[in-house]
Structures are given as structure tokens and as C-alpha cells.
PDB file of C-alpha atoms in Angstrom:
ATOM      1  CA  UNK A 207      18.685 -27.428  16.669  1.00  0.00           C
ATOM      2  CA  UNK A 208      22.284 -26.544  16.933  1.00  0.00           C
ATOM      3  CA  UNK A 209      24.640 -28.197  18.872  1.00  0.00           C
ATOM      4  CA  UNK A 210      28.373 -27.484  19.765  1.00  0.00           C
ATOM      5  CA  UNK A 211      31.484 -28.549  17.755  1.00  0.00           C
ATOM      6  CA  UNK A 212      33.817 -30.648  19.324  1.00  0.00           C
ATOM      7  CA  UNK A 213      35.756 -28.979  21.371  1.00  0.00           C
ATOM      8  CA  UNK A 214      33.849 -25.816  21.563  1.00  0.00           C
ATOM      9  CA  UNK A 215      32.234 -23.788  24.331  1.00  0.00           C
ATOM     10  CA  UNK A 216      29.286 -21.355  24.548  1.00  0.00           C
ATOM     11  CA  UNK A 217      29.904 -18.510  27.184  1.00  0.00           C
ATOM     12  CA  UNK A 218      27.822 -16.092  28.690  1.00  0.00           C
ATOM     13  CA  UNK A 219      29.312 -12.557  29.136  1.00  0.00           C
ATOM     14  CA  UNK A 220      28.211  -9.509  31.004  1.00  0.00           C
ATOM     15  CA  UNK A 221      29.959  -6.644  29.680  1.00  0.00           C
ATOM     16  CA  UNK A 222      30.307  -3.375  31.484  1.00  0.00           C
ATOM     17  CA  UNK A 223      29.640  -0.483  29.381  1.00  0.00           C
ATOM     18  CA  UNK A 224      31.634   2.392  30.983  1.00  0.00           C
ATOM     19  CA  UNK A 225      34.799   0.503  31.610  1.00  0.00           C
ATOM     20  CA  UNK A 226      34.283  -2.324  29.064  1.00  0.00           C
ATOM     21  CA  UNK A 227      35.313  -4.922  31.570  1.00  0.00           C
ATOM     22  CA  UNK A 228      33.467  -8.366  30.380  1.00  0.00           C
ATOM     23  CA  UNK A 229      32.842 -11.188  33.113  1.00  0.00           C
ATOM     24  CA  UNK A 230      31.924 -14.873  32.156  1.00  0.00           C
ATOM     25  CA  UNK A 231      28.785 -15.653  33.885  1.00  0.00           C
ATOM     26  CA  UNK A 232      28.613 -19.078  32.308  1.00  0.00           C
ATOM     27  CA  UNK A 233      29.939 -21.637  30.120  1.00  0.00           C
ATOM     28  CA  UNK A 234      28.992 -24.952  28.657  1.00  0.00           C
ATOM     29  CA  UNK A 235      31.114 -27.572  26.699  1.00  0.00           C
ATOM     30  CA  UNK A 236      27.370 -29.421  26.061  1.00  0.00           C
ATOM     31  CA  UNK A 237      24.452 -26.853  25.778  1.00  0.00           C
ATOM     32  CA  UNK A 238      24.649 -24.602  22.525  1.00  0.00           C
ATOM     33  CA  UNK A 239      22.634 -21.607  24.459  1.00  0.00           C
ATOM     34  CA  UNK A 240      21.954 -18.196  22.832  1.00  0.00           C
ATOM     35  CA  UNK A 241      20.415 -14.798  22.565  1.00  0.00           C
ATOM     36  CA  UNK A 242      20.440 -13.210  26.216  1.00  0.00           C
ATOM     37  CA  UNK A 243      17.240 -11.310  27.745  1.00  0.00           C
ATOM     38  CA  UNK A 244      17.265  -9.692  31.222  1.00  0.00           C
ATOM     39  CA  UNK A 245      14.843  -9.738  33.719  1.00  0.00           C
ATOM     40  CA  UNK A 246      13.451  -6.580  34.206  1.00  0.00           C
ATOM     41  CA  UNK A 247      14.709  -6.589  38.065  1.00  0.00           C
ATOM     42  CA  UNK A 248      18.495  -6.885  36.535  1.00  0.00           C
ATOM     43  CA  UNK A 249      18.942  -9.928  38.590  1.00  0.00           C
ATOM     44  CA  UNK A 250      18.767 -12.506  35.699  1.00  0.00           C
ATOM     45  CA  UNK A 251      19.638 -13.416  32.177  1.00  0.00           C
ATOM     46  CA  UNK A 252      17.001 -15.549  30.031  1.00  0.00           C
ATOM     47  CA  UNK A 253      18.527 -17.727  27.069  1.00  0.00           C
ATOM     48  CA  UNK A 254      17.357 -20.566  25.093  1.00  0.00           C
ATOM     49  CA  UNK A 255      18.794 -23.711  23.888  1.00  0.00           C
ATOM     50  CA  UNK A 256      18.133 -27.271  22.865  1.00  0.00           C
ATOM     51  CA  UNK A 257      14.699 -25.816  21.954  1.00  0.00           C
ATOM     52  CA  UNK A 258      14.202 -24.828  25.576  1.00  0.00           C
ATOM     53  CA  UNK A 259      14.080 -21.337  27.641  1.00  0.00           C
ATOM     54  CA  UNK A 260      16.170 -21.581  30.768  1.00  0.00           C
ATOM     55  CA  UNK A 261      16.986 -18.361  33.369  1.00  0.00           C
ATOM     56  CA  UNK A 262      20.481 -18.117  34.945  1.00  0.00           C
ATOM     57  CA  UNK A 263      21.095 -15.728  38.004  1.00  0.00           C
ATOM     58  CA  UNK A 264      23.650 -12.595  36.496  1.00  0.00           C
ATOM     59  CA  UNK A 265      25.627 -13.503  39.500  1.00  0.00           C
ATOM     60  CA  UNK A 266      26.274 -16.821  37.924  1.00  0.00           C
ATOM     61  CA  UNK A 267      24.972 -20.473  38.851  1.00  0.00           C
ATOM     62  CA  UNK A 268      23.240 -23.063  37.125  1.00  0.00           C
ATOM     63  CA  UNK A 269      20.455 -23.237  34.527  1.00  0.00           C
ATOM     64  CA  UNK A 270      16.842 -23.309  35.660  1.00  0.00           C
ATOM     65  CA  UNK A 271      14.581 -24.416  32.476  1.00  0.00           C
ATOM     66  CA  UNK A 272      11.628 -22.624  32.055  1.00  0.00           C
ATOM     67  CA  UNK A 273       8.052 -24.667  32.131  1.00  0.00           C
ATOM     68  CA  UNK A 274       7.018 -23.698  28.694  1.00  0.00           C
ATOM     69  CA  UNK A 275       3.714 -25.196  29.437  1.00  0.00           C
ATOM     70  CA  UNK A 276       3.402 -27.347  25.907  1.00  0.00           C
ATOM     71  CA  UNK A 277       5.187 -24.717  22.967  1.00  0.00           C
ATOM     72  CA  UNK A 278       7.039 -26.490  20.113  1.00  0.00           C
ATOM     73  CA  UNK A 279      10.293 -26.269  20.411  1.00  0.00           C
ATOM     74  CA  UNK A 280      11.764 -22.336  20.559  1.00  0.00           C
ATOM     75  CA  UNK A 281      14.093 -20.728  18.331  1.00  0.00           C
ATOM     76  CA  UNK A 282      16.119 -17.727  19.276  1.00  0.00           C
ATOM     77  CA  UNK A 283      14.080 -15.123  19.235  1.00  0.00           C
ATOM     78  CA  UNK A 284      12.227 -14.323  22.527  1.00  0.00           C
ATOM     79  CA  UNK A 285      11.793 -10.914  24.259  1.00  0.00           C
ATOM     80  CA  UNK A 286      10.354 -10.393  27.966  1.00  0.00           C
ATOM     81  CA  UNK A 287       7.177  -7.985  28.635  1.00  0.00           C
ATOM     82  CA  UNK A 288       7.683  -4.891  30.090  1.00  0.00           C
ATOM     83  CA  UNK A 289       6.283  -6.111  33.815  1.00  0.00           C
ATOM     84  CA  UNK A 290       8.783  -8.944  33.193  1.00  0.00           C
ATOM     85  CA  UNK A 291       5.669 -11.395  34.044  1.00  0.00           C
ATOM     86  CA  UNK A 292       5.611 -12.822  30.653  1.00  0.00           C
ATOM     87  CA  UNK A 293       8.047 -14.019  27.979  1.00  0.00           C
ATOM     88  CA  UNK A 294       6.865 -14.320  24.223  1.00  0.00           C
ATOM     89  CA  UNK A 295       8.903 -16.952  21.879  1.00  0.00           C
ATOM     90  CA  UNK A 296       9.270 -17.922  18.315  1.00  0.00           C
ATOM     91  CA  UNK A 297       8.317 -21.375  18.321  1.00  0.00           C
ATOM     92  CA  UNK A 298       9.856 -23.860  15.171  1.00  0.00           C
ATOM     93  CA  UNK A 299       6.413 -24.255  14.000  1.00  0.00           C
ATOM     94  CA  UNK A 300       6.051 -20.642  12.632  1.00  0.00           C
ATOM     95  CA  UNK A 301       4.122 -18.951  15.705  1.00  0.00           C
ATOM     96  CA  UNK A 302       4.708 -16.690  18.695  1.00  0.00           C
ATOM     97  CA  UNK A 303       3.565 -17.331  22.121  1.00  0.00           C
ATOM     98  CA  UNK A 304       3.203 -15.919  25.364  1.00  0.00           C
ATOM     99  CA  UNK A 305       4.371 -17.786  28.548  1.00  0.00           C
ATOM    100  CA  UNK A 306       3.734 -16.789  32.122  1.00  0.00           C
ATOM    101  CA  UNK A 307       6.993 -15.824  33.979  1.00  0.00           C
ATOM    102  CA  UNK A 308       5.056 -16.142  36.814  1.00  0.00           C
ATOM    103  CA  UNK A 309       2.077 -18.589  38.749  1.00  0.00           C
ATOM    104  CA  UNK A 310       0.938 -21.562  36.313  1.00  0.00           C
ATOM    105  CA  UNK A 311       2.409 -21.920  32.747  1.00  0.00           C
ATOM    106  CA  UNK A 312      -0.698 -20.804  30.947  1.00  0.00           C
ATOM    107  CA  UNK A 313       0.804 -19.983  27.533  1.00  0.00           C
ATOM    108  CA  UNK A 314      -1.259 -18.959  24.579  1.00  0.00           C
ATOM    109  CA  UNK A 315      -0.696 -18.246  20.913  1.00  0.00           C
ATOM    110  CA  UNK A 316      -0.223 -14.949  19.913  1.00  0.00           C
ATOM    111  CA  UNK A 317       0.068 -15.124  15.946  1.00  0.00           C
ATOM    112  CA  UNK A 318      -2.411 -15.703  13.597  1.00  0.00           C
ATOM    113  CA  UNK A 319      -2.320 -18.768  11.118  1.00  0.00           C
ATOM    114  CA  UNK A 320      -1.277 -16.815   8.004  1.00  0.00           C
ATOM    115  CA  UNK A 321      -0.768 -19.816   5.769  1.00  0.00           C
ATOM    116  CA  UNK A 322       1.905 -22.794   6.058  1.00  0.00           C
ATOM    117  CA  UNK A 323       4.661 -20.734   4.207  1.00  0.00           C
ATOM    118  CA  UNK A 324       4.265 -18.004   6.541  1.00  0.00           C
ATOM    119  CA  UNK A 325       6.948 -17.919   9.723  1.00  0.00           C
ATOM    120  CA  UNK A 326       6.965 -15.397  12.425  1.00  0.00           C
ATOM    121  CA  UNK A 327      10.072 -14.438  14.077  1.00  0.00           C
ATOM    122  CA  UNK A 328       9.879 -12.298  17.280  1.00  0.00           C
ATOM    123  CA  UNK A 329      12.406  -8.996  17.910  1.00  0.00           C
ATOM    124  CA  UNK A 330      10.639  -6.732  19.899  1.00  0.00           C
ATOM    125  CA  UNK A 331       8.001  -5.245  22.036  1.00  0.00           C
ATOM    126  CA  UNK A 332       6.612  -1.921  22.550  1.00  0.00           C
ATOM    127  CA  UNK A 333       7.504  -0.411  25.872  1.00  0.00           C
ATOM    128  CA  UNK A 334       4.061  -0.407  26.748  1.00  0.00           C
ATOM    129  CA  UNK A 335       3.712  -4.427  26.072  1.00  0.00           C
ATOM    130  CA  UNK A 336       0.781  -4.057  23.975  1.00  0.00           C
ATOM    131  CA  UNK A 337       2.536  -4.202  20.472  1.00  0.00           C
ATOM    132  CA  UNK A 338       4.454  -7.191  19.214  1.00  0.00           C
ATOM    133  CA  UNK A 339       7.100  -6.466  16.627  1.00  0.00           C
ATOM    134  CA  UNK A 340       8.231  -9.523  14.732  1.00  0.00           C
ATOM    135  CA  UNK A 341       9.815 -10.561  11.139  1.00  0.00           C
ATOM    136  CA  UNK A 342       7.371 -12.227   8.785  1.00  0.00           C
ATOM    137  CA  UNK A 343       9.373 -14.652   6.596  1.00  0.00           C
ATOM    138  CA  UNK A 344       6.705 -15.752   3.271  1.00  0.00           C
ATOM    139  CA  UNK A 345       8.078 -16.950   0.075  1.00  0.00           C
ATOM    140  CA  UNK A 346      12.097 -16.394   0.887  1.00  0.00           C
ATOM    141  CA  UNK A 347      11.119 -12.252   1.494  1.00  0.00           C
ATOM    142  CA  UNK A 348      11.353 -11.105   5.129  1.00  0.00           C
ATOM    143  CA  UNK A 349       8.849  -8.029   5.720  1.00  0.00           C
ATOM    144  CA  UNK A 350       8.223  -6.004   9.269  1.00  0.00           C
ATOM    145  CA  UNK A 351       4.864  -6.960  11.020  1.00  0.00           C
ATOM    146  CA  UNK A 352       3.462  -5.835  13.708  1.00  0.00           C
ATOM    147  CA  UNK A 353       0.178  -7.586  16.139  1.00  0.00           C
ATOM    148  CA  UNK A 354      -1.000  -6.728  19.586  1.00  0.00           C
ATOM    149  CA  UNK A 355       0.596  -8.518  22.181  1.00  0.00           C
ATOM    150  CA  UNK A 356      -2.776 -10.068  23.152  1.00  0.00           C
ATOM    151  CA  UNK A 357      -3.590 -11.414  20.344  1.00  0.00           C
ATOM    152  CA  UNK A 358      -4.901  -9.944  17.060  1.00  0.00           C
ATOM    153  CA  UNK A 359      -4.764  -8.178  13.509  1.00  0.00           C
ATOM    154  CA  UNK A 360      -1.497  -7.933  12.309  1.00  0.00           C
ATOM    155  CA  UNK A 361      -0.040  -4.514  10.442  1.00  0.00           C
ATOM    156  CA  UNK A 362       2.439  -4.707   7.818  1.00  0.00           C
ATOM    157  CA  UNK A 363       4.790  -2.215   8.309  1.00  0.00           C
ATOM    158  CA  UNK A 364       7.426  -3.095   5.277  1.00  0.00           C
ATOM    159  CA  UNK A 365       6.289  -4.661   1.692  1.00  0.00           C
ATOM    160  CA  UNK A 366       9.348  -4.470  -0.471  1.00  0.00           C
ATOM    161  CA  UNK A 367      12.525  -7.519  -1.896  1.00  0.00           C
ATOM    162  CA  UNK A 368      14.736  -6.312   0.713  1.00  0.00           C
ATOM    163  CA  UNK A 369      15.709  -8.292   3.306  1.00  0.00           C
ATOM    164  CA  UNK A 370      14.550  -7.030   6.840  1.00  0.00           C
ATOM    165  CA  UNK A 371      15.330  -8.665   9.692  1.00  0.00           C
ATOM    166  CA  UNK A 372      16.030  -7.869  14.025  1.00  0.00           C
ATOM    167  CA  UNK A 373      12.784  -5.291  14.054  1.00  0.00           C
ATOM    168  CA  UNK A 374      12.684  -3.232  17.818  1.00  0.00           C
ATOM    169  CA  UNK A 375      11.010  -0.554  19.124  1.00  0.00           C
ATOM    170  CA  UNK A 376      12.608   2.692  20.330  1.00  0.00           C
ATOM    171  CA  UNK A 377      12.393   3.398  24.246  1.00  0.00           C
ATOM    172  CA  UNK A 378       9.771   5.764  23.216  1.00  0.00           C
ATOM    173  CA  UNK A 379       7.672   3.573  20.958  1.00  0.00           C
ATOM    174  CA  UNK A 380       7.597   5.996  18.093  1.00  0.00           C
ATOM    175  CA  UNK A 381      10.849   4.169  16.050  1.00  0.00           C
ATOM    176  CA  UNK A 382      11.122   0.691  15.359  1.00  0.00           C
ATOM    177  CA  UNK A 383      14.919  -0.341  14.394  1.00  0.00           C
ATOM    178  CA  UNK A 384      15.832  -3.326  11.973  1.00  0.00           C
ATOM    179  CA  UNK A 385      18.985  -4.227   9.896  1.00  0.00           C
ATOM    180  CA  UNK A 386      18.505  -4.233   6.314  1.00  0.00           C
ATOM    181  CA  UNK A 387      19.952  -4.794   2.836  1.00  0.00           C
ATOM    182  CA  UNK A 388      17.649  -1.585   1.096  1.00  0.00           C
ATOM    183  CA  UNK A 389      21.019   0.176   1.114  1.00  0.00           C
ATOM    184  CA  UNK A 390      23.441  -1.871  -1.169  1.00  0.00           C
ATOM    185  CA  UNK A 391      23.506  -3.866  -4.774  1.00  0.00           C
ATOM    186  CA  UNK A 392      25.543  -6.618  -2.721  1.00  0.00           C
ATOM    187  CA  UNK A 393      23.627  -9.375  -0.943  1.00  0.00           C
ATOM    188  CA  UNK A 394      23.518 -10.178   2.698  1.00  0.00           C
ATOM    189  CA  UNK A 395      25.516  -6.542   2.916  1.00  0.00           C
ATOM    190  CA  UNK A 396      23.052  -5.724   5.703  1.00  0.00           C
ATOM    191  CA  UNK A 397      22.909  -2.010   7.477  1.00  0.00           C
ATOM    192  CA  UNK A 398      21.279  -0.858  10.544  1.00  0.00           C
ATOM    193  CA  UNK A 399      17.924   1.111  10.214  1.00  0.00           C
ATOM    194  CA  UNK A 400      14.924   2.829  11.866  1.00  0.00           C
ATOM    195  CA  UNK A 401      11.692   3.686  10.309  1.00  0.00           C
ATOM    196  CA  UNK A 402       8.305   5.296  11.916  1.00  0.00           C
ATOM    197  CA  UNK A 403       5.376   6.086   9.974  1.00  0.00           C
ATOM    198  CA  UNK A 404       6.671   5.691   6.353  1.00  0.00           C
ATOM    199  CA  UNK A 405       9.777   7.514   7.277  1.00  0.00           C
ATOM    200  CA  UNK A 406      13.182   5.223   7.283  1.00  0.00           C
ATOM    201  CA  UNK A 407      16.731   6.620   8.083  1.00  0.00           C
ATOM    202  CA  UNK A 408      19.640   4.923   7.870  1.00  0.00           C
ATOM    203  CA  UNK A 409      21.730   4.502  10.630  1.00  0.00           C
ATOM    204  CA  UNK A 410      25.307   2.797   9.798  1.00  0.00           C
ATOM    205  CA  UNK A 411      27.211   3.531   6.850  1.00  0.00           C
ATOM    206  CA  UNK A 412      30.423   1.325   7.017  1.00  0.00           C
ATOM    207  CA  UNK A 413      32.094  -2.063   4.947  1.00  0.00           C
ATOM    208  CA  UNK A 414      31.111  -4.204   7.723  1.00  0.00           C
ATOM    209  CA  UNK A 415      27.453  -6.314   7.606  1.00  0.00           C
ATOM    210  CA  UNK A 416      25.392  -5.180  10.593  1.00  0.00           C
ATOM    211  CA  UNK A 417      22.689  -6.663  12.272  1.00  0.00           C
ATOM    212  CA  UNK A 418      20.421  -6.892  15.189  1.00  0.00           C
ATOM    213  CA  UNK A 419      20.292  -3.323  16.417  1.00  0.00           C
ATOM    214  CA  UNK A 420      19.204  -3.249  20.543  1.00  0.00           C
ATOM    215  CA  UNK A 421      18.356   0.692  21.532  1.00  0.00           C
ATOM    216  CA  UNK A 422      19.408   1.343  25.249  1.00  0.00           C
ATOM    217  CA  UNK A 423      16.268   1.559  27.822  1.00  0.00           C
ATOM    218  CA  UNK A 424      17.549   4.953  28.285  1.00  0.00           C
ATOM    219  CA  UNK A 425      17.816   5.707  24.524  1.00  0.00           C
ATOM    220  CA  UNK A 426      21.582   7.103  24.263  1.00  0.00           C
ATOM    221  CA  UNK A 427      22.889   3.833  22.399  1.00  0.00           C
ATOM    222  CA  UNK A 428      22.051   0.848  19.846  1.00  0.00           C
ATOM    223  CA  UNK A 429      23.972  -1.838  20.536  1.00  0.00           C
ATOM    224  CA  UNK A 430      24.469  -4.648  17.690  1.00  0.00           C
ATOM    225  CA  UNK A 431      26.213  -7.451  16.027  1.00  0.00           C
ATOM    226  CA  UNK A 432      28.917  -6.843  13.036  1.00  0.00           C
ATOM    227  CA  UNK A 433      30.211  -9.561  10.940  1.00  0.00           C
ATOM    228  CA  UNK A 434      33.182  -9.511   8.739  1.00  0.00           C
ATOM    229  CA  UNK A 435      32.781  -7.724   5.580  1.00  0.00           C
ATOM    230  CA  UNK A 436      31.543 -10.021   2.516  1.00  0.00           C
ATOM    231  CA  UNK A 437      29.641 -11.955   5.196  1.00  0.00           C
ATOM    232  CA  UNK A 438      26.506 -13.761   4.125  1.00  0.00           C
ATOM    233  CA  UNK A 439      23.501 -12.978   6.357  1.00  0.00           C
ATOM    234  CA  UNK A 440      24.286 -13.740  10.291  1.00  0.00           C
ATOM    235  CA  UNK A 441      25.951 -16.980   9.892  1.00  0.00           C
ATOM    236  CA  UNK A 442      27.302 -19.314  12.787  1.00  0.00           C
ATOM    237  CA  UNK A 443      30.972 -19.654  13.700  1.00  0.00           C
ATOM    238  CA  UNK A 444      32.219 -16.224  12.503  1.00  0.00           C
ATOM    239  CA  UNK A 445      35.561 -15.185  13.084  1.00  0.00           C
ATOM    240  CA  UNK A 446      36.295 -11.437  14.162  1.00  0.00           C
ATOM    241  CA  UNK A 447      32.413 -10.819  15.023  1.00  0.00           C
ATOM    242  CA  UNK A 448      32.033  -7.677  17.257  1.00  0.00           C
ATOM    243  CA  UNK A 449      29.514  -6.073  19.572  1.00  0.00           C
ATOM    244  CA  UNK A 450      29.107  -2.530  18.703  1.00  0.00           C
ATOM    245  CA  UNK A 451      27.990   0.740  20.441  1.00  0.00           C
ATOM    246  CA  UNK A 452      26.287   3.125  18.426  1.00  0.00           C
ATOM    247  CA  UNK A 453      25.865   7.010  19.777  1.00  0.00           C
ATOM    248  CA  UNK A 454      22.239   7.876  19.560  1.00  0.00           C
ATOM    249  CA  UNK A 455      23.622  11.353  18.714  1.00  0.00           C
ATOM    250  CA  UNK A 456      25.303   9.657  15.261  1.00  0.00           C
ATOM    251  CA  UNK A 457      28.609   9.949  15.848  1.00  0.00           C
ATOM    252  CA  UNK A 458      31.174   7.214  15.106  1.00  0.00           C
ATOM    253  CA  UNK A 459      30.947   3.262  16.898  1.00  0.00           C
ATOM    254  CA  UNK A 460      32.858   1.656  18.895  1.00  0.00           C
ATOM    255  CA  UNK A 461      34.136  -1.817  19.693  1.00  0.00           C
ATOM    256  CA  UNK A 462      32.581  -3.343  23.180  1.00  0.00           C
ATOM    257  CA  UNK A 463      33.949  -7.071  22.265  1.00  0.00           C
ATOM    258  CA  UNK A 464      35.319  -9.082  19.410  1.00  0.00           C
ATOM    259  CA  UNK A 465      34.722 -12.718  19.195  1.00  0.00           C
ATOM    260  CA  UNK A 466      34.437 -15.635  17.619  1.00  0.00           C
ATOM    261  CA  UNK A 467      30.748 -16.217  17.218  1.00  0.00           C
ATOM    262  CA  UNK A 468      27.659 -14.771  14.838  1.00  0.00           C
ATOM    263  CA  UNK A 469      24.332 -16.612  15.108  1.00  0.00           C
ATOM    264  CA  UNK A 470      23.124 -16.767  18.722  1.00  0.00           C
ATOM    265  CA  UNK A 471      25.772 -14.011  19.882  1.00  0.00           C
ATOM    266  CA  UNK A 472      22.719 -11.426  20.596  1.00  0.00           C
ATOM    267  CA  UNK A 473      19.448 -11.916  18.846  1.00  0.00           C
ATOM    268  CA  UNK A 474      17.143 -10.352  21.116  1.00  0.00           C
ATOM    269  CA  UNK A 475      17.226  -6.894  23.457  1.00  0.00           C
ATOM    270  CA  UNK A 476      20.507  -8.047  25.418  1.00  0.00           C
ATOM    271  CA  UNK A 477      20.800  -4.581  27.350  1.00  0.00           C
ATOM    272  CA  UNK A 478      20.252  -4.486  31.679  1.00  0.00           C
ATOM    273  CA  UNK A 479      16.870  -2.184  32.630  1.00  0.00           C
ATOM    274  CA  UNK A 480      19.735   0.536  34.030  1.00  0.00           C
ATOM    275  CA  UNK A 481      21.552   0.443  30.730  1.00  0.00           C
ATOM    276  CA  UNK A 482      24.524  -0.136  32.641  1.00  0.00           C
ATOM    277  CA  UNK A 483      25.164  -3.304  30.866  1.00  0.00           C
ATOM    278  CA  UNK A 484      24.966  -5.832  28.373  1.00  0.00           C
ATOM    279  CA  UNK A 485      24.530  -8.957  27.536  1.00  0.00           C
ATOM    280  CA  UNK A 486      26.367 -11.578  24.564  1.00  0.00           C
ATOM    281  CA  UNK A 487      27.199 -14.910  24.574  1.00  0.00           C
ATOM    282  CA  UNK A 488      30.525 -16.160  22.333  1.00  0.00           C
ATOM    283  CA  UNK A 489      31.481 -19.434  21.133  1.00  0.00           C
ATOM    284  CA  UNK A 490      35.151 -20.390  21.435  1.00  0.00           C
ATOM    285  CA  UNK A 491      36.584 -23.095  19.756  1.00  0.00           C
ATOM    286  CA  UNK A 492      38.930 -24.564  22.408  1.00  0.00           C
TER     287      UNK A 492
END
């Protein structure tokens, strides 16, 4: 798991999209927390850390851990059901999960057992909660997959050397959006992507590697996570990282926030059910 440098801080920002006013709603000089999900009433903000899930009112407070009712230990990549009753998580063994928001912590696997090689990493659900979109990570290639939410056969929906990674679905179900390297001869030189039904468009065109792509509820903006050019993959610790706004209509980004950060900064769907807002989480190095 990672852990905080010496002297460093994770914070927890809630970014206003029409003015671009930021507030800290948390920060920690112990707990390395990450990747930000909202609750679907817009009252609170779902992150893991230390191989736990924990919810924090918007309004700011204190960490409540999530019972996780017996899961391995959770990565970053979680993403709440439509109803907001259930949250599904990557686990470190390889498999996704579903655990109960709600009543007793009843949680069940999700993923099939594909082989020990085989790791599923969890981006996205449809907006009807019945579709799972994850990353399937087999023999150092990273491929799209799809698998119903409760439980069954999985559909490939890449099967190429590129690497894929951050898949999402479209407010509308029909897209599914991912960052990939299809588009350049240089590694880790990741772009931002959509693709439905054999068809893929490419979405960002720029020097800098994006990644992580988060579609607005209401569908008039992907938000995502640019590194430095010449980055490596989405790396910890990055200097001059920025969360981006990009015009469904295709015209040019813009800058929401630059940080210091990478790896943790905004993983998941980070965006409030009104669209209004967004969350990231930065880590300073005091």
C-alpha cells in the first residue's frame, strides 16, 4: 500500500466548476487516501486508503470506514451504483466486488476467476448499474472488459498491444471512454479516447500524457488527469499534474487545478450527481 513521505499531506478538494474556486475538505499528514466517488445524494465523498473504503461528509469532518464485510484489501479503483446502495472495488487479489452501502455488509464477488495472471481493475458502470466496465491486466497487456454487474460472462471489448487503461461509460451508455497509447510510437504517451461498437475516436490531441477521462452526469464535459509531457504511465509524486475540462462539443481544455500529485489524484468518476462539481485529492510535500 502506499503511504505518505515525510512531511507530506494528502488533501481532499472540492472544486467549483463555474468559478473554479477549490475548498479543502480534508487533509491528513498519516492516511495516504485517494480516488474520490460521490454519493449519489451529493452529500458525501467515498475514498480509499490503507486498503480500506472510508466516506467523509462534503461539508468536511472525519473519516467513517466502510464495513467491507471480509474483501482483501482494495486498491483505487471503486465506483458507486447508480441507486448509490452499493459500491463495487478492485480488491489486491485480482477481483471486483460488490458491497452493500446500505443494511448488512453482504458483499459478493463479481469477477470471474480468469486464471492467476489475470487482474481486474474497476473504472466504470453503466448508468443503468447492470454493466461493469473494468481493465483486464493479463501478461503485461491491459485490454477493455466488460461483465454484468451481477455477476457473469465477461465481453472483451479491446484485443490489441496498446495500453488501455480508466474505461467509463458515457451518461448515455452508448460510449465507453478510456486513455490510451494506440495514438503514438512513444510509450506511456497516453491520449484520451471513446469507442462504441467497433468505432473509436480520439479525443485529445496535445504533448501532454492524459489519463482517466470522467464524462459529466450531464454529458457537456470529461474531466481528467494530465501529467507532464515525457511522463511514464500515471506515476506518483508528479510535479505540475493538472485536472482538465474537456468541452463535449471538442473545443480546446482548460485548466481546473494544477498540483503536485499523479497516482491517486482522480482514478474513479470524481464528478457531483448535479455536475456542479468535482472532486481530486493532491499531495503536497510540506
Amino acid at each position: 500500500m502506499r503511504t505518505l513521505r515525510p512531511g507530506q499531506l494528502a488533501e481532499l478538494y472540492v472544486v467549483q466548476i463555474s468559478t473554479g474556486e477549490s475548498r479543502c475538505v480534508h487533509r491528513s499528514s498519516t492516511l495516504l487516501f485517494e480516488a474520490p466517488n460521490w454519493t449519489v445524494d451529493g452529500e458525501s465523498l467515498i475514498v480509499n486508503g490503507d486498503g480500506n473504503l472510508y466516506r467523509l461528509p462534503v461539508a468536511g469532518g472525519e473519516f467513517e470506514q466502510i464495513d467491507l464485510g471480509g474483501v482483501p484489501e482494495i486498491n483505487n479503483d471503486h465506483v458507486l451504483s447508480p441507486d448509490g446502495e452499493t459500491v463495487y472495488v478492485s480488491a489486491e487479489d485480482g477481483h471486483l466486488y460488490a458491497v452493500p452501502l446500505t443494511g448488512p455488509p453482504h458483499t459478493r464477488r463479481v469477477s470471474n476467476d480468469r486464471g492467476p495472471g489475470f487482474h481486474h481493475y474497476l473504472h466504470g458502470i453503466s448508468p443503468d448499474g447492470k454493466t461493469l466496465a473494468y481493465i483486464g491486466l493479463e501478461n503485461g497487456r491491459t485490454n477493455i472488459y466488460t461483465i454484468p454487474a451481477a455477476g457473469g460472462i465477461d465481453e472483451q471489448i479491446t484485443d490489441d498491444e496498446y495500453a488501455d487503461d480508466g474505461s467509463e461509460y458515457s451518461p448515455d451508455g452508448q460510449w465507453i471512454y478510456f486513455n490510451s497509447e494506440r495514438a503514438s510510437t512513444t510509450p506511456g504517451h497516453a491520449q484520451l479516447f471513446r469507442t462504441s461498437q467497433g468505432n473509436t475516436e480520439q479525443l485529445t490531441f496535445d504533448e501532454r500524457v492524459n489519463w482517466f477521462p470522467h464524462p459529466s452526469p450531464n454529458g457537456e464535459t470529461i474531466a481528467y488527469v494530465s501529467f507532464p509531457p515525457g511522463t511514464l504511465g500515471h506515476p506518483e509524486n508528479v510535479d505540475d499534474v493538472r485536472v482538465r475540462l474537456l468541452p463535449a462539443s471538442g473545443s480546446s481544455p482548460r485548466d481546473l487545478a494544477t498540483l503536485y500529485g499523479g497516482q491517486g489524484t482522480m482514478n474513479v468518476p470524481s464528478w457531483s450527481p448535479d455536475s456542479t462539481r468535482l472532486a481530486y485529492v493532491a499531495y503536497p510535500l510540506t
